[in-house]
PDB file of C-alpha atoms in Angstrom:
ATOM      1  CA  UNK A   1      14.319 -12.612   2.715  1.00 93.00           C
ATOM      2  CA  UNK A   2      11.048 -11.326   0.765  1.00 96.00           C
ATOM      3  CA  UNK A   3      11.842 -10.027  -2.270  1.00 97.00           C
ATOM      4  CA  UNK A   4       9.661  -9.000  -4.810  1.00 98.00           C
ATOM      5  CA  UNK A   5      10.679  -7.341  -8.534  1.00 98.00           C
ATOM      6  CA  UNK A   6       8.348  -5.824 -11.063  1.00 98.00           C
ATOM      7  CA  UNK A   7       8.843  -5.910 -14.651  1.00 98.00           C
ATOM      8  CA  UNK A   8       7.090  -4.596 -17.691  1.00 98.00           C
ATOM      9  CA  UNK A   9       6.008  -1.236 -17.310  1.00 97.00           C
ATOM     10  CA  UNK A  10       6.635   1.025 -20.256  1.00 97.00           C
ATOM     11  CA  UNK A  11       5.138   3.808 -22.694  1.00 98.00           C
ATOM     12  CA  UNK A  12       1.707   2.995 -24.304  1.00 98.00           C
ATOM     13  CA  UNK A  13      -0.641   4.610 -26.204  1.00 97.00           C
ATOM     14  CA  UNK A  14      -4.597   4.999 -24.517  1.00 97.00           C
ATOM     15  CA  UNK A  15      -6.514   2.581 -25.586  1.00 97.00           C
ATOM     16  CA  UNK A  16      -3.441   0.024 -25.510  1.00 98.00           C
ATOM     17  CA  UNK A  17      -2.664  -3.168 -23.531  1.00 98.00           C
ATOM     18  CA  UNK A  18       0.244  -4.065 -20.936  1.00 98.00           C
ATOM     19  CA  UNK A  19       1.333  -6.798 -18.422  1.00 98.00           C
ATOM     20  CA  UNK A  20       2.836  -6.402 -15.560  1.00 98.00           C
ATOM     21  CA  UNK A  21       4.764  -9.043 -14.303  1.00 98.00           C
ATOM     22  CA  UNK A  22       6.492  -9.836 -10.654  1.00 98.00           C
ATOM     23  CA  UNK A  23       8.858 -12.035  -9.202  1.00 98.00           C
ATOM     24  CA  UNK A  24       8.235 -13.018  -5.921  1.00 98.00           C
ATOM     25  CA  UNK A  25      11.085 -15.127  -4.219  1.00 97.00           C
ATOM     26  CA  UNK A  26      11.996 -15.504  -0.072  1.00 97.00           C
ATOM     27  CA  UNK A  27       8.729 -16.984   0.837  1.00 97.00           C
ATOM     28  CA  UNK A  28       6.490 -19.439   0.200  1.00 97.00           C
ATOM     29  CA  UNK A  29       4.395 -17.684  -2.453  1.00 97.00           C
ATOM     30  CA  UNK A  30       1.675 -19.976  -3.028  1.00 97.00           C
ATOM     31  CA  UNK A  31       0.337 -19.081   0.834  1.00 96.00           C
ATOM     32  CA  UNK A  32      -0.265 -15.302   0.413  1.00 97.00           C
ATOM     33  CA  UNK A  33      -2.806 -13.188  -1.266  1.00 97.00           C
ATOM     34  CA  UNK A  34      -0.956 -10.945  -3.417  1.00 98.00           C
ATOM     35  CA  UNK A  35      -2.013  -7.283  -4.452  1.00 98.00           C
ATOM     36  CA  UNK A  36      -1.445  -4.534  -6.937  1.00 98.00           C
ATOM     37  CA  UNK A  37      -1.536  -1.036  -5.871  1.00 98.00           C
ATOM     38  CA  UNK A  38      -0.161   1.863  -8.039  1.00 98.00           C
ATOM     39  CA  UNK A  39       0.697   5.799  -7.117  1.00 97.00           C
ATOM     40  CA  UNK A  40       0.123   8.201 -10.020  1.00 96.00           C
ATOM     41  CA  UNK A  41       3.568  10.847 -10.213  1.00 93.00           C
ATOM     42  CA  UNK A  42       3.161  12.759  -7.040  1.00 91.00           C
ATOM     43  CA  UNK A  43      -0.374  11.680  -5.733  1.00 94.00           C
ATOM     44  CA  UNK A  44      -1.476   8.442  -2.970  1.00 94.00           C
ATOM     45  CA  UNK A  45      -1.801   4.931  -3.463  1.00 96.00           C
ATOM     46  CA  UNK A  46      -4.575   2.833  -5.085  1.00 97.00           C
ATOM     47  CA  UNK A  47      -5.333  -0.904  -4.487  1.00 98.00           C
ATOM     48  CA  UNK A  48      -6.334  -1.889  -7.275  1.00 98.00           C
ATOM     49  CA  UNK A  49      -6.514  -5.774  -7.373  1.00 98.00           C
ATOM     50  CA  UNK A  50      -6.094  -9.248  -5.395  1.00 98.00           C
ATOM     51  CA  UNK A  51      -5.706 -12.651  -5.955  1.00 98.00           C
ATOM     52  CA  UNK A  52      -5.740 -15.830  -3.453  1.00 97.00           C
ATOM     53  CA  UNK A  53      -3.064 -18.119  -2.916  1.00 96.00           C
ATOM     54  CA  UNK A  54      -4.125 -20.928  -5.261  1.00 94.00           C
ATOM     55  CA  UNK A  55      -6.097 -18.079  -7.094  1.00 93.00           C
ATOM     56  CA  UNK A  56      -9.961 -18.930  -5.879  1.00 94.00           C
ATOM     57  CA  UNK A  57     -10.514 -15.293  -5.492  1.00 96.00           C
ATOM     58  CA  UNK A  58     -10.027 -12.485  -7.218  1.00 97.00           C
ATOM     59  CA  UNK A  59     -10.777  -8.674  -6.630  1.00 97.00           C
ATOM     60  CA  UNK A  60     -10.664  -5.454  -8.564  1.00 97.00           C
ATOM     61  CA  UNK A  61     -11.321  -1.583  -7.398  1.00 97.00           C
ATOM     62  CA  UNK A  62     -14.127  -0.252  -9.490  1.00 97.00           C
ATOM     63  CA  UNK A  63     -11.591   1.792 -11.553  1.00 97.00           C
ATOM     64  CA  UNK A  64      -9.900  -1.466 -13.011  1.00 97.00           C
ATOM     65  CA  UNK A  65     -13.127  -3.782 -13.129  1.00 97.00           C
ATOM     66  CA  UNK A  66     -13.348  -4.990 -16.478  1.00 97.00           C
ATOM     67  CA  UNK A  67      -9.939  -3.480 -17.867  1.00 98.00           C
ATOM     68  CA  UNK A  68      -7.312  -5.049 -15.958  1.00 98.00           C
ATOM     69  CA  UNK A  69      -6.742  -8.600 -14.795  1.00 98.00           C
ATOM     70  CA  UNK A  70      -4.583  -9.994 -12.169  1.00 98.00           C
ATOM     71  CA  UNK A  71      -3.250 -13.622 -12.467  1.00 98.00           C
ATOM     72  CA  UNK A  72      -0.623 -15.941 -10.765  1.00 98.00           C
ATOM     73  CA  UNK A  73       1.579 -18.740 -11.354  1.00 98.00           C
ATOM     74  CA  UNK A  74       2.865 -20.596  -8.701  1.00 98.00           C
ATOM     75  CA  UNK A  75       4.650 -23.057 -10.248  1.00 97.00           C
ATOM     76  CA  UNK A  76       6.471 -20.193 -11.340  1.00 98.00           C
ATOM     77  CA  UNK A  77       6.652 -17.832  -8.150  1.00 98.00           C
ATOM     78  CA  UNK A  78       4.587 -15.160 -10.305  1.00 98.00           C
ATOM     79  CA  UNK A  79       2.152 -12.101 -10.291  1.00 98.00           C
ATOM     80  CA  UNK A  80       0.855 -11.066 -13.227  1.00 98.00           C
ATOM     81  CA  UNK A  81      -1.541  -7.943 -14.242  1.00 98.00           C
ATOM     82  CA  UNK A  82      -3.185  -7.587 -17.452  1.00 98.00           C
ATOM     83  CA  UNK A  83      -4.328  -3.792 -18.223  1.00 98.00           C
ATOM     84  CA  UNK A  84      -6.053  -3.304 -21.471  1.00 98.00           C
ATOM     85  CA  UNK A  85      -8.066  -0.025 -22.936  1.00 98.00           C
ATOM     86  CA  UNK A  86      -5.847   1.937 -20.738  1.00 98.00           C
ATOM     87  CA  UNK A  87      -6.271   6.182 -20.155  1.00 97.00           C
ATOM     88  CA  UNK A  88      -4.361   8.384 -19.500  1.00 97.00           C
ATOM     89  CA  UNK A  89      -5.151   8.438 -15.716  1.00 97.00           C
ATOM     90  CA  UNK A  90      -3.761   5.051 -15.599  1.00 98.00           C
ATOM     91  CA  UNK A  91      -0.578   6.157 -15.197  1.00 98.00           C
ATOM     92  CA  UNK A  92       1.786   5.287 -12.273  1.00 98.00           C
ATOM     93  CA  UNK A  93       4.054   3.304 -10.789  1.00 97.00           C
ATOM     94  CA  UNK A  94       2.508  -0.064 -10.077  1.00 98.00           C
ATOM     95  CA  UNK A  95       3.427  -1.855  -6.810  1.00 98.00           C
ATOM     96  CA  UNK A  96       3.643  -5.780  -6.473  1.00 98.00           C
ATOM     97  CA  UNK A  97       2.397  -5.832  -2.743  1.00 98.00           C
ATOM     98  CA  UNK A  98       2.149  -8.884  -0.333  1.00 98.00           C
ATOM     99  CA  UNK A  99      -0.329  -9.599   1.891  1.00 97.00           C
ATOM    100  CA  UNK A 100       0.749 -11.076   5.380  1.00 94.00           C
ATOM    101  CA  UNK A 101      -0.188 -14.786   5.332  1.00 93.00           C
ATOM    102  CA  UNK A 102      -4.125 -15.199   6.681  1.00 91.00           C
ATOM    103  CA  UNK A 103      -5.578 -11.874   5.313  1.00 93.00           C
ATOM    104  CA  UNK A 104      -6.453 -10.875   1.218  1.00 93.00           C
ATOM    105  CA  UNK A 105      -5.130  -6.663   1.944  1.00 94.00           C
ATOM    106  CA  UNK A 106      -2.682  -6.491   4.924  1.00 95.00           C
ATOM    107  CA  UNK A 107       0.128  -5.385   3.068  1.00 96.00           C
ATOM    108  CA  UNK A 108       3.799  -5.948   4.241  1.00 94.00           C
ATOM    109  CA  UNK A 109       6.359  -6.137   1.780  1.00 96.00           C
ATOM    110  CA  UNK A 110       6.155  -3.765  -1.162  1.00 97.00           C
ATOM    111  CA  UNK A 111       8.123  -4.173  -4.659  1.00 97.00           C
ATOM    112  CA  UNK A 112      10.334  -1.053  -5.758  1.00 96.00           C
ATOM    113  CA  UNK A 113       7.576  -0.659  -8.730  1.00 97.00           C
ATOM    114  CA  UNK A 114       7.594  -0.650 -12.409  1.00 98.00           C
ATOM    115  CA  UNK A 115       6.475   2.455 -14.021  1.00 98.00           C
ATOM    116  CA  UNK A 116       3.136   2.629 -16.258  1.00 98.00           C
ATOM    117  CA  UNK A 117       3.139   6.006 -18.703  1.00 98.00           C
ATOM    118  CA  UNK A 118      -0.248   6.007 -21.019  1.00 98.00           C
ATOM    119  CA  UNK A 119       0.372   8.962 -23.467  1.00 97.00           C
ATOM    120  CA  UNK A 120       0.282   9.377 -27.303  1.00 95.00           C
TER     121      UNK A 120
ATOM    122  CA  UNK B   1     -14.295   4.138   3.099  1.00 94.00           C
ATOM    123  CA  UNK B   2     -12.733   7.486   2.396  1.00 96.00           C
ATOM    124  CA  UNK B   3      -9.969   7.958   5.226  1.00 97.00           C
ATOM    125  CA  UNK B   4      -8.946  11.566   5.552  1.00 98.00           C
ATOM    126  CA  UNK B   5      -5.736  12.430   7.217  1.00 98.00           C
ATOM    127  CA  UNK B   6      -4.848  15.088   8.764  1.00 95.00           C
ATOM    128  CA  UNK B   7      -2.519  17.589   8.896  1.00 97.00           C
ATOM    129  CA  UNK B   8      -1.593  17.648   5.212  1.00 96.00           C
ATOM    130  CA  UNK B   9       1.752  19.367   6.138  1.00 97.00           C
ATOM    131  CA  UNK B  10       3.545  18.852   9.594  1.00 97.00           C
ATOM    132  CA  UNK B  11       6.289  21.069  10.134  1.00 97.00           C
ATOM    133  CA  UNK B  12       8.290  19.836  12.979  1.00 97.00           C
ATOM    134  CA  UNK B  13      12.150  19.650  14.858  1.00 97.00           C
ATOM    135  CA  UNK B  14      13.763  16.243  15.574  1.00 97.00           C
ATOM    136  CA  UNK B  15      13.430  15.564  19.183  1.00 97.00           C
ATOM    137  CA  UNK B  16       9.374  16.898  18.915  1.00 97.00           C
ATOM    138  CA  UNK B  17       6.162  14.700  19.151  1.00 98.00           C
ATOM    139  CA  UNK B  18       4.329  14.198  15.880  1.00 98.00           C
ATOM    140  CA  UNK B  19       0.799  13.385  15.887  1.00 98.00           C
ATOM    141  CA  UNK B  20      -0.952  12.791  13.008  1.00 98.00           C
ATOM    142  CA  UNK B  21      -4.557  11.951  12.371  1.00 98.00           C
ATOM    143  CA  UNK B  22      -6.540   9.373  10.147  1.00 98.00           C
ATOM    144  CA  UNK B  23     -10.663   9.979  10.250  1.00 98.00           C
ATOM    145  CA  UNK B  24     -12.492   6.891   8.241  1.00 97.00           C
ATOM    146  CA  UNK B  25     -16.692   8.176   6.636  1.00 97.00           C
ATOM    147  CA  UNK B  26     -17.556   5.041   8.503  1.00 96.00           C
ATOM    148  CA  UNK B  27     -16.373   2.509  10.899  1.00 96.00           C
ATOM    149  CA  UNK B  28     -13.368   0.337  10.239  1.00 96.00           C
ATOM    150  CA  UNK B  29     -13.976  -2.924  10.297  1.00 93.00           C
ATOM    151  CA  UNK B  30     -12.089  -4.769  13.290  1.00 93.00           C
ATOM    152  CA  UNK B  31      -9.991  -1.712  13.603  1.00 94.00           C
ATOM    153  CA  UNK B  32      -8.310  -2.955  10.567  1.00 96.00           C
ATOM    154  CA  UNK B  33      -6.225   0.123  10.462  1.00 97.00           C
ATOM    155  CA  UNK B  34      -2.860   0.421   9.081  1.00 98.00           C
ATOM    156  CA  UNK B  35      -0.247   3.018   8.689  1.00 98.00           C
ATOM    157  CA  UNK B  36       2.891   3.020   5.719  1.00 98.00           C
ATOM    158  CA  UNK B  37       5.491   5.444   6.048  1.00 98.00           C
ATOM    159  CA  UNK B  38       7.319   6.447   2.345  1.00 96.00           C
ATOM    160  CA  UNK B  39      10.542   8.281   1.288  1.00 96.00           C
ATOM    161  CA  UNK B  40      10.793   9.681  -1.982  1.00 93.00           C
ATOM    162  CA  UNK B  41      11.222   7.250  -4.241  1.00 91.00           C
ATOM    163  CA  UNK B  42      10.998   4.156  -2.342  1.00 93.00           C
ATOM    164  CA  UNK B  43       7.974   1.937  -1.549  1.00 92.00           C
ATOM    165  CA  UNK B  44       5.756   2.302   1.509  1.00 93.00           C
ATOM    166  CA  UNK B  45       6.898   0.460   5.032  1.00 96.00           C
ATOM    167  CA  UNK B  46       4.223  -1.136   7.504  1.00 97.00           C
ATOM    168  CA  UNK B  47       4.451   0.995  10.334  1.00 98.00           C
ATOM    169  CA  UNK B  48       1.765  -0.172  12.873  1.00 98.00           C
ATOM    170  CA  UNK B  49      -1.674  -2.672  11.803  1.00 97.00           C
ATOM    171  CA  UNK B  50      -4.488  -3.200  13.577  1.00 95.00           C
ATOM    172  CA  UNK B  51      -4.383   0.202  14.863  1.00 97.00           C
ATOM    173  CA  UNK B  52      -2.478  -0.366  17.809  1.00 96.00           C
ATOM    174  CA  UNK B  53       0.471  -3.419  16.380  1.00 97.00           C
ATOM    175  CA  UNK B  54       3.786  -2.358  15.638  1.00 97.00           C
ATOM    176  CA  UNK B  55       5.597  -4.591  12.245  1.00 96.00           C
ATOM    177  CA  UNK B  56       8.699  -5.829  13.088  1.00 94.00           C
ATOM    178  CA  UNK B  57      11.677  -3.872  13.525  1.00 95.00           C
ATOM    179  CA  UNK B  58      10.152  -1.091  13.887  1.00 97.00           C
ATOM    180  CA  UNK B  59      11.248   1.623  17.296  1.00 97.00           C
ATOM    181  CA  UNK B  60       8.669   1.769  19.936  1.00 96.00           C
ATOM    182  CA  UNK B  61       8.969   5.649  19.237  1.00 98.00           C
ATOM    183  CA  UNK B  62       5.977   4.570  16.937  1.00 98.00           C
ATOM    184  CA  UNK B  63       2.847   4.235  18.375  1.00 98.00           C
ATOM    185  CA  UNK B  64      -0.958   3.298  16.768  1.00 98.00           C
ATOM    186  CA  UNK B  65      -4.549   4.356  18.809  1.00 97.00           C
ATOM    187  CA  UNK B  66      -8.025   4.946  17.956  1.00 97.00           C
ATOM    188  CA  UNK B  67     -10.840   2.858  17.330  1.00 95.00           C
ATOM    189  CA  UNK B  68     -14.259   3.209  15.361  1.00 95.00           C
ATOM    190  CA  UNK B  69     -13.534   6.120  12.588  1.00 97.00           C
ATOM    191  CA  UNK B  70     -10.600   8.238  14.376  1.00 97.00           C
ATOM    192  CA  UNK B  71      -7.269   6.871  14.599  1.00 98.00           C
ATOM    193  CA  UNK B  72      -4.018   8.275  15.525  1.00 98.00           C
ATOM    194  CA  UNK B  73       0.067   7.888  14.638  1.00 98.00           C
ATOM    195  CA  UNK B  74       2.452   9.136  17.356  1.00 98.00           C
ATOM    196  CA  UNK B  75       5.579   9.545  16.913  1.00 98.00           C
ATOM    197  CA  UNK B  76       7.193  10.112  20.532  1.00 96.00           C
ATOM    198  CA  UNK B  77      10.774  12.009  19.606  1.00 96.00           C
ATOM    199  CA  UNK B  78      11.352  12.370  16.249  1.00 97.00           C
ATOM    200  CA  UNK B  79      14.543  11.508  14.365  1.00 97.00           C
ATOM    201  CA  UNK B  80      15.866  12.890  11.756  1.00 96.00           C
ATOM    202  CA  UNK B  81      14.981   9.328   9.481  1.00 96.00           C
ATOM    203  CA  UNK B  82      11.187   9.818  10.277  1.00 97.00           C
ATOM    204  CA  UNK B  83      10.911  12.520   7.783  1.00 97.00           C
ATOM    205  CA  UNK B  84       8.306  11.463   5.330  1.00 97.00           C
ATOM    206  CA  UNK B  85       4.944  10.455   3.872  1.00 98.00           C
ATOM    207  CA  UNK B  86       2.676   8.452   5.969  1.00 98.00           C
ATOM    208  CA  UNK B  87      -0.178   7.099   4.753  1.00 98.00           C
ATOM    209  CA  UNK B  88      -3.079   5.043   6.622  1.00 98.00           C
ATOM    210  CA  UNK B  89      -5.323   2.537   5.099  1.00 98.00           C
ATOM    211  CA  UNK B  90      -8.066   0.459   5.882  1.00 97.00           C
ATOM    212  CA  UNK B  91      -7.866  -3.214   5.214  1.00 95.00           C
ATOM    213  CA  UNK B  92     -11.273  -4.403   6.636  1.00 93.00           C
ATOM    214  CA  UNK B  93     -13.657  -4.073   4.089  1.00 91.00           C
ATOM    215  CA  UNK B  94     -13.069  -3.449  -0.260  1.00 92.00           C
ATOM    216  CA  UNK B  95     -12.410  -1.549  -1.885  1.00 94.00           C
ATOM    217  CA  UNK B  96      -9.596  -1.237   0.634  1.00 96.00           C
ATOM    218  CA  UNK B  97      -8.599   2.484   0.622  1.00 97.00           C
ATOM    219  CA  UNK B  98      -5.656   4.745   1.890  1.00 97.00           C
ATOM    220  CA  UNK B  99      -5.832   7.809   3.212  1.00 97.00           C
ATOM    221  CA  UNK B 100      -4.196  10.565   0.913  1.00 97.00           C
ATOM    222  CA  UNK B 101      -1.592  11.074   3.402  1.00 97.00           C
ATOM    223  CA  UNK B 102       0.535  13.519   5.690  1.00 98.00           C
ATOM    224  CA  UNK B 103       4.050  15.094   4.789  1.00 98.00           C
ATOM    225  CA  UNK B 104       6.028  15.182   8.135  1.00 97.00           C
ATOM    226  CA  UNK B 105       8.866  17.747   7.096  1.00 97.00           C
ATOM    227  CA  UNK B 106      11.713  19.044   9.242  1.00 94.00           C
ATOM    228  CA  UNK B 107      10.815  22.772  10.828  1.00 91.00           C
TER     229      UNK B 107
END
């Protein structure tokens, strides 16, 4: 059974740094593209990131380029995502998302999401 | 891709047809079309990819069309569980984009 479990979100300060961290366990983890997508309180969902299996490519939404970077270790069954210089608007819950095996953003199992405030 | 769904609001009894609609700026990709459904406080489900593919386990009272930029969710008779959020997105080209989704409430 799939199961993936975010960790790390918290209260920060704009212009601070976070990483996000998720388990990943029921599947063979080093075979999917994994994702990030968050939901600000209230509002849709953003993808914001990808990574490959054995972490050739990478991709960011234009909103994260440059601030935030996603990482994995396999060895260890892990997602990471490093957010620096963060804003206000950054906040949200942030999903761990899988991608079904053969494509980088066909999404089918979803972490419960670890929540992101930036505030002072 | 900016995917615009429509109605914002659906206001309907269980037992009733729900329709909602999903209109992409441009085409979509090999009708690389999904649609989530979300309760409060949960994460999103796959519903239907590909436009027309149901995920597994999920009722045949779901139902994906369209091609090109219009695309459709139909639920056949709703129950009272299908009251929710549902959200399409496009996974055939980045930045992969969702639309900013319908609230199917109970009438």
């Amino acid at each position: 059974q799939v199961h993936l479990v975010e960790s790390g979100g918290a209260l920060v300060k704009p212009g601070g740094s976070l990483r996000l961290s998720c388990a990943a366990s029921g599947f063979t983890f080093s075979d999917s593209y994994m994702n990030w997508i968050r939901q600000a309180p209230g509002k849709g969902l953003e993808w914001l990131s990808y990574i490959s299996g054995t972490t050739t490519y990478t991709n960011y939404a234009d909103s994260v380029k440059g601030r935030f970077t996603i990482s994995r270790d396999n060895a260890k069954n892990s997602l990471y995502l490093q957010m620096s210089s963060l804003r206000a608007e950054d906040t949200a819950v942030y999903y761990c998302v899988r991608a079904i095996r053969g494509y980088s953003a066909l999404f089918d199992y979803w972490g419960q999401g670890t929540l992101v405030t930036v505030s002072s | 891709i900016v995917l615009t769904q429509s109605p914002g609001t659906l206001s309907l009894s269980p037992g009733e047809r729900a329709t909602l609609s999903c209109r992409a700026s441009q085409s979509v990709t090999g009708n690389y079309l999904t649609w989530y459904q979300q309760k409060p406080g949960q994460a999103p489900r796959l519903l239907i990819y590909g436009t027309f593919s149901r995920a597994t386990g999920i009722p045949d009272r779901f139902s994906g069309s369209g091609s090109g930029t219009d695309f459709t969710l139909t639920i056949s008779r709703l129950e009272p569980e299908d009251f929710a959020v549902y959200y399409c997105h496009q996974y055939g080209g980045s930045p992969y984009t969702f639309g900013q989704g319908t609230q199917l409430e109970i009438k």
